[in-house]
XYZ file of C-alpha atoms in Angstrom:
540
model
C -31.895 11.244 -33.696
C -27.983 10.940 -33.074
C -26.301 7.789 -33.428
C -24.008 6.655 -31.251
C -21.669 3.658 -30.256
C -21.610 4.589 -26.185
C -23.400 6.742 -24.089
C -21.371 7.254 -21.104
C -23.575 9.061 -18.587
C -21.710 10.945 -15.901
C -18.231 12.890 -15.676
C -16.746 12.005 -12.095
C -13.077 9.865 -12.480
C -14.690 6.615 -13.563
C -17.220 7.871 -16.261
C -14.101 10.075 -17.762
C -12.025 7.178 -17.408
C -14.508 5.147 -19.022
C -15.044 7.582 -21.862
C -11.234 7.878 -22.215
C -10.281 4.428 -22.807
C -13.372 3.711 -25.557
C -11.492 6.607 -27.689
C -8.327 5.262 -26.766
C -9.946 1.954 -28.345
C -11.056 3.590 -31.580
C -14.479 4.065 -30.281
C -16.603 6.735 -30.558
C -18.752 7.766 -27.218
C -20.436 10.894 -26.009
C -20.352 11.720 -22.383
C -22.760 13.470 -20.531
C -23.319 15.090 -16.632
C -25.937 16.678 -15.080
C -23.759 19.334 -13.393
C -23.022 22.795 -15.139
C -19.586 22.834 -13.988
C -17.248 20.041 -11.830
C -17.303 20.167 -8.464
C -14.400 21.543 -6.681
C -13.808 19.325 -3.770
C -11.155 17.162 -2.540
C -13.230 14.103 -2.357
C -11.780 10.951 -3.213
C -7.840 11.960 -2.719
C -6.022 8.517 -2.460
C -4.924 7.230 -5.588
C -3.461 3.477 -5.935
C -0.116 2.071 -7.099
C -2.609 0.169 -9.223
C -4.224 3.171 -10.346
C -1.254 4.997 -11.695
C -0.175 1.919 -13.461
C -3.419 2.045 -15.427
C -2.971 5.618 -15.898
C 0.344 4.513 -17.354
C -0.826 2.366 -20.094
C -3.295 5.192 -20.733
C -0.912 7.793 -21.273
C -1.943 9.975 -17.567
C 0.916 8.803 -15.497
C 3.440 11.843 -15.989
C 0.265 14.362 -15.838
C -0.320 12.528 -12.800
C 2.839 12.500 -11.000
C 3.504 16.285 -11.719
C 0.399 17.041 -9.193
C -0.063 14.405 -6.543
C 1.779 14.163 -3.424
C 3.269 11.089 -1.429
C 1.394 9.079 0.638
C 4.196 7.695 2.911
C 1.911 6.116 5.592
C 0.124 6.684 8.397
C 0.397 7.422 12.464
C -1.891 6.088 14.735
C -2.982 7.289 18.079
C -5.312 5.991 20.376
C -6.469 8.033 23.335
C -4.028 10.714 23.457
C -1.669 7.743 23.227
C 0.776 7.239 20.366
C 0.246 3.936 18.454
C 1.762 2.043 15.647
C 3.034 3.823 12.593
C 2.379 2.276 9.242
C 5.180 3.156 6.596
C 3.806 2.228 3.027
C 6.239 0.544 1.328
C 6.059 -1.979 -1.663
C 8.284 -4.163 -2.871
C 10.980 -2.390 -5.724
C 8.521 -4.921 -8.741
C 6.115 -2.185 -8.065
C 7.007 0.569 -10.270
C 4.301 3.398 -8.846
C 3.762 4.620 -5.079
C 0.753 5.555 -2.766
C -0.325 9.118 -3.945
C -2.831 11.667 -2.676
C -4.531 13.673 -5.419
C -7.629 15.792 -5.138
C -11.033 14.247 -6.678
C -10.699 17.507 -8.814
C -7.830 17.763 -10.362
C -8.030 13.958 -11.157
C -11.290 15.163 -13.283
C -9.323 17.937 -14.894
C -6.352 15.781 -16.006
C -8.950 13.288 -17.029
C -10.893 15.648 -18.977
C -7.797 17.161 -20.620
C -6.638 13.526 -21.266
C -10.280 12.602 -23.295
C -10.083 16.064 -25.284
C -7.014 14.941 -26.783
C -9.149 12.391 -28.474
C -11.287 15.092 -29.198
C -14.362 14.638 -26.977
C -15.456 16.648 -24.614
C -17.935 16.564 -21.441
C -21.162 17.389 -22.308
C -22.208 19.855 -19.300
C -25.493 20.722 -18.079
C -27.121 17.547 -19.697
C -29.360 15.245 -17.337
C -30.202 12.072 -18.701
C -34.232 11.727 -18.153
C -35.518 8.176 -20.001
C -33.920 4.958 -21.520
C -35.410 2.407 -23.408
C -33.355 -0.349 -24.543
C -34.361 -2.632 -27.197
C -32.669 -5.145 -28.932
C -30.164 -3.637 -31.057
C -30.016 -0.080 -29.174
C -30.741 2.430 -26.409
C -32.837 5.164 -26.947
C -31.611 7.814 -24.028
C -33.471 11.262 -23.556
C -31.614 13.536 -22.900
C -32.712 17.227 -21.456
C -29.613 19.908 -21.629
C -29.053 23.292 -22.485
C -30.553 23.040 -25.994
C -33.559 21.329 -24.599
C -34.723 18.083 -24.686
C -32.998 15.800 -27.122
C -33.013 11.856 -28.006
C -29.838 9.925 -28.715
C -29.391 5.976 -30.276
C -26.763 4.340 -28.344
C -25.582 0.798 -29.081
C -24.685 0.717 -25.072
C -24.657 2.771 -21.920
C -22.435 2.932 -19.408
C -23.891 4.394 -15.978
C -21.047 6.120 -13.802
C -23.501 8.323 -12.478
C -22.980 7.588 -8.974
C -24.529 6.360 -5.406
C -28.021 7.605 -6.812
C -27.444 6.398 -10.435
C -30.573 6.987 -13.266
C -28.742 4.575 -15.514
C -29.887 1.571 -12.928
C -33.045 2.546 -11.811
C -34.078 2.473 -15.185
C -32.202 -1.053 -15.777
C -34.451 -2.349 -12.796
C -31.085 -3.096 -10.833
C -31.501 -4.165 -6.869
C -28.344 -2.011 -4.725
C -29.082 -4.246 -1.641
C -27.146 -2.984 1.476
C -27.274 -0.647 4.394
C -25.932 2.688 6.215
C -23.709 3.188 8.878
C -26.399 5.269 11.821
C -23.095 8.117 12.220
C -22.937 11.430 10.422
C -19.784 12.668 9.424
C -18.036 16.394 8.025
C -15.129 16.948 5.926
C -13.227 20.027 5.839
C -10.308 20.713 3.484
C -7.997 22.785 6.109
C -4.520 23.841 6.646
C -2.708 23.146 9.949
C 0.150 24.548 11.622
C 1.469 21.358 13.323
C 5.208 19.702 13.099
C 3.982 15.959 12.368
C 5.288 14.386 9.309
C 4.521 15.706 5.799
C 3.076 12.946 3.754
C 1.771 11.016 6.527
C -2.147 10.465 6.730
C -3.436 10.825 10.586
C -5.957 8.911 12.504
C -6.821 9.444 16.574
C -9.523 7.977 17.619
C -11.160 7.680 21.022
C -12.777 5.239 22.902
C -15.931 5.349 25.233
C -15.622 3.206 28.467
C -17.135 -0.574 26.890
C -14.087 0.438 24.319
C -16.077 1.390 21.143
C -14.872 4.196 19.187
C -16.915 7.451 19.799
C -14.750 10.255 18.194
C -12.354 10.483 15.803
C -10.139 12.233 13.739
C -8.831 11.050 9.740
C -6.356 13.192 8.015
C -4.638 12.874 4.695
C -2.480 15.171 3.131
C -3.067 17.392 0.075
C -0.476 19.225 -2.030
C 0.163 22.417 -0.374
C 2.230 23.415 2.827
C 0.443 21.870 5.904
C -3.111 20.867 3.723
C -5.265 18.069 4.559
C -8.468 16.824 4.010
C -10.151 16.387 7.643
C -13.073 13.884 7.891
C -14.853 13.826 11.282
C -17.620 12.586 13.011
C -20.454 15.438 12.776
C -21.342 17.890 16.007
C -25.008 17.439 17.369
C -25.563 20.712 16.092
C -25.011 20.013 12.390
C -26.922 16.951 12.768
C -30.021 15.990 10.379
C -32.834 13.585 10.396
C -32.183 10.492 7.769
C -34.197 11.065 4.306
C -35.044 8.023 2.310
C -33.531 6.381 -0.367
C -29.647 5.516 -0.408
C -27.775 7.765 2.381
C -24.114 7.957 0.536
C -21.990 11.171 0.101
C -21.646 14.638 0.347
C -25.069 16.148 1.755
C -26.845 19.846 2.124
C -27.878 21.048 4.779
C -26.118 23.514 7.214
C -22.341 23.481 6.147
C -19.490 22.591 8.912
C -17.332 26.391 9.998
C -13.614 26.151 10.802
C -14.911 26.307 14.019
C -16.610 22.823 14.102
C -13.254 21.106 12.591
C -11.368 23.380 15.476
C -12.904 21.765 18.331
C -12.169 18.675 17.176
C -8.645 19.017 16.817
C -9.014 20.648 20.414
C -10.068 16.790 21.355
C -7.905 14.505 19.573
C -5.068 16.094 17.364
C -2.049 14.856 18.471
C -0.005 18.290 19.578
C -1.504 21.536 19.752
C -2.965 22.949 16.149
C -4.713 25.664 15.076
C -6.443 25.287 11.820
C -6.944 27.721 8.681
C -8.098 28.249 5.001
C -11.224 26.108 4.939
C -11.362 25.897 1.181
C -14.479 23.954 1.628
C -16.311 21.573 4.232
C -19.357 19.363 3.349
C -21.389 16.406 5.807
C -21.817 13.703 4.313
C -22.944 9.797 5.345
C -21.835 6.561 4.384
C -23.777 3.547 3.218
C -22.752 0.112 1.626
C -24.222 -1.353 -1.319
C -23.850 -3.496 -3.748
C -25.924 -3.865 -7.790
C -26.876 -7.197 -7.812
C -25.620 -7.073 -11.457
C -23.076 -4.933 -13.853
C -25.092 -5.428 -17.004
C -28.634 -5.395 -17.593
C -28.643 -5.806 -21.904
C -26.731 -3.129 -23.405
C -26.639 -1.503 -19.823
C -23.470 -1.413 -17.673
C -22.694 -0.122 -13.994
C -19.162 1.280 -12.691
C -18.125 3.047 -10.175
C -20.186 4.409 -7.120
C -22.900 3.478 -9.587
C -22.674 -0.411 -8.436
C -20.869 -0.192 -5.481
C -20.733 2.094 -2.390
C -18.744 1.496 0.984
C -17.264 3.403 3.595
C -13.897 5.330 2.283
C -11.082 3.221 4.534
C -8.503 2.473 2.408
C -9.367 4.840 -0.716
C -10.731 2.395 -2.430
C -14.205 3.499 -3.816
C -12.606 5.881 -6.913
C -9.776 3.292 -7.514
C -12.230 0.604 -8.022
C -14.479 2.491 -10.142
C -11.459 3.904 -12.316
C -10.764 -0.271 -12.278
C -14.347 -1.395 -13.300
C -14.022 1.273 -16.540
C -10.931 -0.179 -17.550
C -11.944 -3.767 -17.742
C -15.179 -2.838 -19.142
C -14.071 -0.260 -21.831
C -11.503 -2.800 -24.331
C -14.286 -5.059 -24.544
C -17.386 -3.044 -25.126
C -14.704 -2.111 -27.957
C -14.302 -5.221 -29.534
C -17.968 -6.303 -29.578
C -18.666 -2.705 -30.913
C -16.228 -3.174 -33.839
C -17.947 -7.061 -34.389
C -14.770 -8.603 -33.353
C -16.240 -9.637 -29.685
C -16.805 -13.211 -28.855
C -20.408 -13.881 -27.783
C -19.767 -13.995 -24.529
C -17.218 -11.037 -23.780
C -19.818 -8.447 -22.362
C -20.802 -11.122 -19.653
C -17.315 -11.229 -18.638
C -17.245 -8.172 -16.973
C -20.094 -8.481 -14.416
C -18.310 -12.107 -13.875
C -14.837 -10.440 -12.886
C -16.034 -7.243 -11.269
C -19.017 -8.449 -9.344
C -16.776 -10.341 -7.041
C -14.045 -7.273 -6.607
C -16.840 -5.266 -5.670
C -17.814 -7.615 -3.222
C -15.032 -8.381 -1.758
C -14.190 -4.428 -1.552
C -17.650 -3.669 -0.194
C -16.832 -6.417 2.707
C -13.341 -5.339 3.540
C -13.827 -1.907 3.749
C -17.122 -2.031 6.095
C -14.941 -4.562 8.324
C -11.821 -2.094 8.915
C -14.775 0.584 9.002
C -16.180 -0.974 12.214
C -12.534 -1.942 13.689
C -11.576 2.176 12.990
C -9.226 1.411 10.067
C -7.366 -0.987 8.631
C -5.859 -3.602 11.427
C -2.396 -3.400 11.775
C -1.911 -7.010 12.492
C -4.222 -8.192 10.700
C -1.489 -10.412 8.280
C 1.365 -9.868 6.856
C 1.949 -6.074 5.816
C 3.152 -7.021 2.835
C -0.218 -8.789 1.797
C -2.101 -6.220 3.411
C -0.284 -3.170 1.610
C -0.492 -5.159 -2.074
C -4.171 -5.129 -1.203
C -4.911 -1.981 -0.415
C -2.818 -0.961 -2.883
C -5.283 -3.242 -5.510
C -2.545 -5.332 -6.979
C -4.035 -8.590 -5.524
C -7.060 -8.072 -7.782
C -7.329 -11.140 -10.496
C -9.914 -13.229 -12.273
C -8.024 -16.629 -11.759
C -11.760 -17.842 -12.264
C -13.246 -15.277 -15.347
C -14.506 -16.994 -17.736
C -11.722 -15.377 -20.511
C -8.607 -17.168 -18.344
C -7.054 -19.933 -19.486
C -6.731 -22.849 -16.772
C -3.847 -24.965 -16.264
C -4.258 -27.932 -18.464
C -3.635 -30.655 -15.607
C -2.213 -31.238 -12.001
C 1.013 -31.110 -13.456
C 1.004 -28.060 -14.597
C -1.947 -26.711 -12.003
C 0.529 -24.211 -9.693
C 3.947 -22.860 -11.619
C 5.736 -20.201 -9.964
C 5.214 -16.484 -10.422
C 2.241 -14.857 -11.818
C -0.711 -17.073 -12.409
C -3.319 -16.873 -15.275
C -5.792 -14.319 -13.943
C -3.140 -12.460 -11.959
C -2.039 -9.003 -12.547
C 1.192 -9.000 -14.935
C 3.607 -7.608 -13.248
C 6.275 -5.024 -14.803
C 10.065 -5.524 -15.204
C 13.006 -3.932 -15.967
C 16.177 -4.440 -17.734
C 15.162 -5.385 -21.042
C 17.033 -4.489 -23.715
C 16.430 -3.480 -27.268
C 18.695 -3.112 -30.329
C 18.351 0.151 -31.409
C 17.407 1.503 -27.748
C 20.528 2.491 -25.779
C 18.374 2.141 -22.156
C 16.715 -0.218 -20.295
C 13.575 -0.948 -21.416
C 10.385 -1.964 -18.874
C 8.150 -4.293 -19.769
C 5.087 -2.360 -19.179
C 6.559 -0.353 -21.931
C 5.454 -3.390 -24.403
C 1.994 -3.682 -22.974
C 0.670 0.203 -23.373
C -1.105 -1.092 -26.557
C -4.715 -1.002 -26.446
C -4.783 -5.112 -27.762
C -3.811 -8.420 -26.068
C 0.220 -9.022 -25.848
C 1.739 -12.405 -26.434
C 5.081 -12.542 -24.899
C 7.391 -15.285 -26.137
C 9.916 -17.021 -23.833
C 12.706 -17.782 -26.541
C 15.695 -20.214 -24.680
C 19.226 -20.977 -25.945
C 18.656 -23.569 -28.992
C 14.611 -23.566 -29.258
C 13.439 -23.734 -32.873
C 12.219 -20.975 -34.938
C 9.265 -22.771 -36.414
C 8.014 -23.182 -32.523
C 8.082 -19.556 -32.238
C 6.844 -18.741 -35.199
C 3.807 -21.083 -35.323
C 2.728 -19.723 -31.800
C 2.626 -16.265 -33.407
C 0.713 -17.321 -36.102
C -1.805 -19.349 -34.240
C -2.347 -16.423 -31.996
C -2.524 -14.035 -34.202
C -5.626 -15.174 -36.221
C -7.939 -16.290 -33.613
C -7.294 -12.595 -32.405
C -7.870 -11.411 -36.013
C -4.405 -9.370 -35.972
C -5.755 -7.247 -32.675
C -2.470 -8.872 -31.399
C 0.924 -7.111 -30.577
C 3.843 -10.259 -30.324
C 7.522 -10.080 -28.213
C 9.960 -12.606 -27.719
C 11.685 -12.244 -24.606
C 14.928 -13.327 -25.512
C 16.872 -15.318 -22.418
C 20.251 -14.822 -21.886
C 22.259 -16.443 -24.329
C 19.811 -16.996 -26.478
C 20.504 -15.896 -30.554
C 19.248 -13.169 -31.796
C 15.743 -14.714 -34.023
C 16.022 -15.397 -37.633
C 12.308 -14.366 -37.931
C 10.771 -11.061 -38.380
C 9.666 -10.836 -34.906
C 9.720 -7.802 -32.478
C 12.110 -8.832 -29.377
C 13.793 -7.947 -26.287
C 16.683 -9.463 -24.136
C 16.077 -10.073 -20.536
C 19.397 -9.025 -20.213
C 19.294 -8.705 -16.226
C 17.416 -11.651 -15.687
C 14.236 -9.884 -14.111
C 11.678 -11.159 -16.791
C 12.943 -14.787 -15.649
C 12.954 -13.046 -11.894
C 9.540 -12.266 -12.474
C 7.732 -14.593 -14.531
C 9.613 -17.606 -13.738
C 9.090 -18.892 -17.354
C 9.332 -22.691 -18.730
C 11.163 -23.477 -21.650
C 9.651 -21.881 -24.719
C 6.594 -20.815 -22.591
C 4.077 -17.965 -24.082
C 2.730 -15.905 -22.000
C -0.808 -13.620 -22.745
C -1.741 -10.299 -21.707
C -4.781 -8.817 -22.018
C -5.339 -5.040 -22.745
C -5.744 -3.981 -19.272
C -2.890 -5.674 -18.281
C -4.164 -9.202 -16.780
C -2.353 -12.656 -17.673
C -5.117 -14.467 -20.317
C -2.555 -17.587 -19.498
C 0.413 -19.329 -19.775
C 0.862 -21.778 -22.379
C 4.029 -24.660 -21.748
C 5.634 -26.357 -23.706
C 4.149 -24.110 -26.763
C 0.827 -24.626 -27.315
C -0.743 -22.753 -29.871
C -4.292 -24.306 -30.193
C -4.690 -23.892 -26.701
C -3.856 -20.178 -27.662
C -6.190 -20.061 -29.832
C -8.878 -21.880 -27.948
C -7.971 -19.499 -24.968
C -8.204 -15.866 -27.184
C -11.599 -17.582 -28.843
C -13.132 -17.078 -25.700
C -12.538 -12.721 -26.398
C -12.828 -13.020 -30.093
C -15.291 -13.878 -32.345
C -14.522 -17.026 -34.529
């Protein structure tokens, strides 16, 4: 029987992700799907600013930005009636845009990506039993060999809406489905509108509820979208049981069916051509009651389904992998505090809430609502750079009222990226999410004009053994501050954007995790409240 560290059991985006970042870790996996070969259609296309900033630190991004397309916003219409246009812009702290990027060739560049590690997808191989104990998981496994048995310290199920993995964990996926059927097509169009701009028409029966509509986003290629639509009477099937989720059989929709309903609601004249493919497909939302059962863990469609508005279903997945991989990592090698593994149903179970919620809400309003708040709130969201665990159990809390709200990021918050720094032998500006593509925690040190070495030093120090050396340490130098006596990696905030940013006190540390999450902030230095803080990842 083989012995393994991970099974990862399916091959979509998240389980490659997944698989990806435990090699990236120094872990060995195996990763398995059911399918022969991946599926070539453009299913999940829209790809998060918080997305490619993950597949930054994973070493994806330029891959990445060499295939997708903009996604520069979206126009509305309503009724043959023009509404508002939404341009998606973020702030210039963001460094990544909205993209559009078929669900395939995110696999491929995934794939390519893990080989480089040397791993590769093993096809054609269903996963048919588990049986956990308590120090492993015995998996069956039936592929092109036969039947086989593997030994698997833990498994991670990204196997989808209809996932094996949590049936056999005894998981609840509590929810419901939406009563419409819907088609995709992945068409070209001859129309003038906007390149780069995703459209939705919609009309309205006469109590004002939404009865057709049209969703459009753009694919590479000259005039290429990918067309969802609510599904003709004639393609229509009777409900089976079980979860309803996803692409279905059944009789597949003919440029003819996507035709007629550009006839109804496109917003000029348009003939459509090249139906590369065209599926039906039905949309339910559900949520796992839990991420981990044991030495079993969900991601992905896998624990949480919900209608597509807003592409966030792959995003989160991709998100869920990357929280989850560093730490099955660390209790793998031994150096994971008791409680790390329980960490991640504690920070994802709420995002996948909260996603689930949102997402059926702008489902029944017919998108996202324009007004709903600020766009700047609402694009940060959608663009999943509002997602935090100011409560997780691994986040440091302010230590008192004093200290309960300082400006800029806040422990649990996404750390955001600046520019400007400056190194000595580097000739360029240097970003800080250049410092934080290591796959351990970051401690950042805030050096001022005149602070002490021996504060500096005896942060580092503190730090660095209750994170038994898995520990890469900066100092951010301020302006004006001396270059350090100490043997200490540093930059200069030379333009100010760190301070910008980060809004430091004086001689404040700051901790980032490995997937890129503020730990806490520690003012005036405190380094056994650095240590207490890290002893909640790492073992003592």
């Amino acid at each position: 029987m083989d012995e393994i560290d991970v099974l990862v059991v399916g091959a979509g985006p998240v389980g490659l992700t997944a698989a990806a970042e435990l090699r990236r870790h120094g872990v060995g996996c195996r990763i398995v799907d059911r399918l022969a070969a991946p599926q070539h259609y453009a299913k999940a296309v829209g790809v998060q600013p918080r997305t490619m900033e993950v597949w930054d630190t994973m070493g994806l991004v330029r891959a990445a930005l060499d295939e997708a397309v903009p996604m520069l916003g979206q126009l509305l219409y309503s009724d043959g009636k023009p509404g508002p246009r939404i341009d998606l812009v973020l702030p210039p702290d963001v460094p990544y845009c909205f993209a559009a990027l078929p669900q395939y060739t995110t696999e491929r560049l995934l794939t390519e990506h893990l080989a480089g590690f040397g791993t590769r997808v093993e096809r054609g191989t269903e996963l048919v039993s588990l049986e956990p104990d308590a120090d492993h998981v015995r998996a069956g496994l039936r592929g092109p060999d036969g039947p086989r048995e593997v030994r698997a310290r833990h498994v991670v199920g990204c196997d989808g809406a209809h996932s094996p993995v949590r049936k056999a964990a005894g998981l609840s996926f509590g929810g419901d489905a939406f009563p419409e059927q819907y088609m995709l097509g992945d068409v070209e169009v001859d129309w003038d509108l906007p390149p780069g701009y995703g459209i939705r028409s919609t009309h309205h029966d006469a109590e004002g509820r939404v009865d057709d509509v049209l969703v459009c986003i753009p694919l590479p290629g000259r005039g290429r979208y990918r067309m969802s639509m609510m599904v003709p009477d004639e393609l229509a099937a009777d409900p089976a049981g079980g979860v309803q989720h996803g692409l279905e059989g059944g009789r597949t929709p003919e440029l003819r069916h996507i035709q007629a309903v550009l006839d109804r609601l496109s917003p000029q004249p348009a003939r459509a051509s090249s139906l590369r493919w065209s599926s039906t497909f039905r949309i339910s939302h559900r949520l796992v009651d839990r991420y981990r059962a044991g030495r079993l863990f969900l991601a992905g469609d896998a624990a949480h389904i919900h209608p597509p508005t807003g592409a966030q279903g792959m995003n989160t997945g991709i998100q869920d992998a990357y929280n989850l991989a560093w730490k099955l990592a660390l209790a793998v090698r031994g150096l994971g505090a008791d409680g790390l593994l329980d960490s991640y149903h504690a920070e994802r179970h709420p995002v996948g809430e909260e996603v689930v919620g949102r997402t059926v809400r702008h489902a029944r309003a017919a998108g996202v609502p324009a007004d709903a708040e600020d766009l700047d709130t609402v694009l940060r969201r959608e663009a999943q750079l509002l997602v935090g665990y100011p409560d997780g159990p691994l986040t440091e809390p302010p230590p008192g009222a004093a200290d309960a709200a300082p400006a800029g990021p806040a422990p649990g918050d996404r750390a955001p990226d600046c520019r400007g720094l400056e190194r000595d032998l580097a000739t360029y500006p240097v970003r800080l999410f250049d410092l934080l593509r290591s796959p351990r925690h970051t401690l950042l040190l805030h050096v001022d004009p005149g602070a002490p070495d021996d504060q500096v030093t005896t942060c580092a120090v503190a730090a660095l053994s209750a994170a038994h050396g898995q520990l890469d340490v900066y100092a951010v130098l301020a302006p004006g501050a001396p270059a350090p006596q100490w043997r200490l990696p540093s930059v200069r905030d030379a333009a100010a954007e760190f301070a910008a940013a980060y809004r430091p006190r004086p001689g404040e540390a700051f901790l980032v995790r490995p997937d890129g999450y503020l730990a806490g902030r520690f003012a005036p230095p405190a380094p056994e409240r650095l240590a207490t803080c890290l002893r909640r990842t790492f073992a003592a």
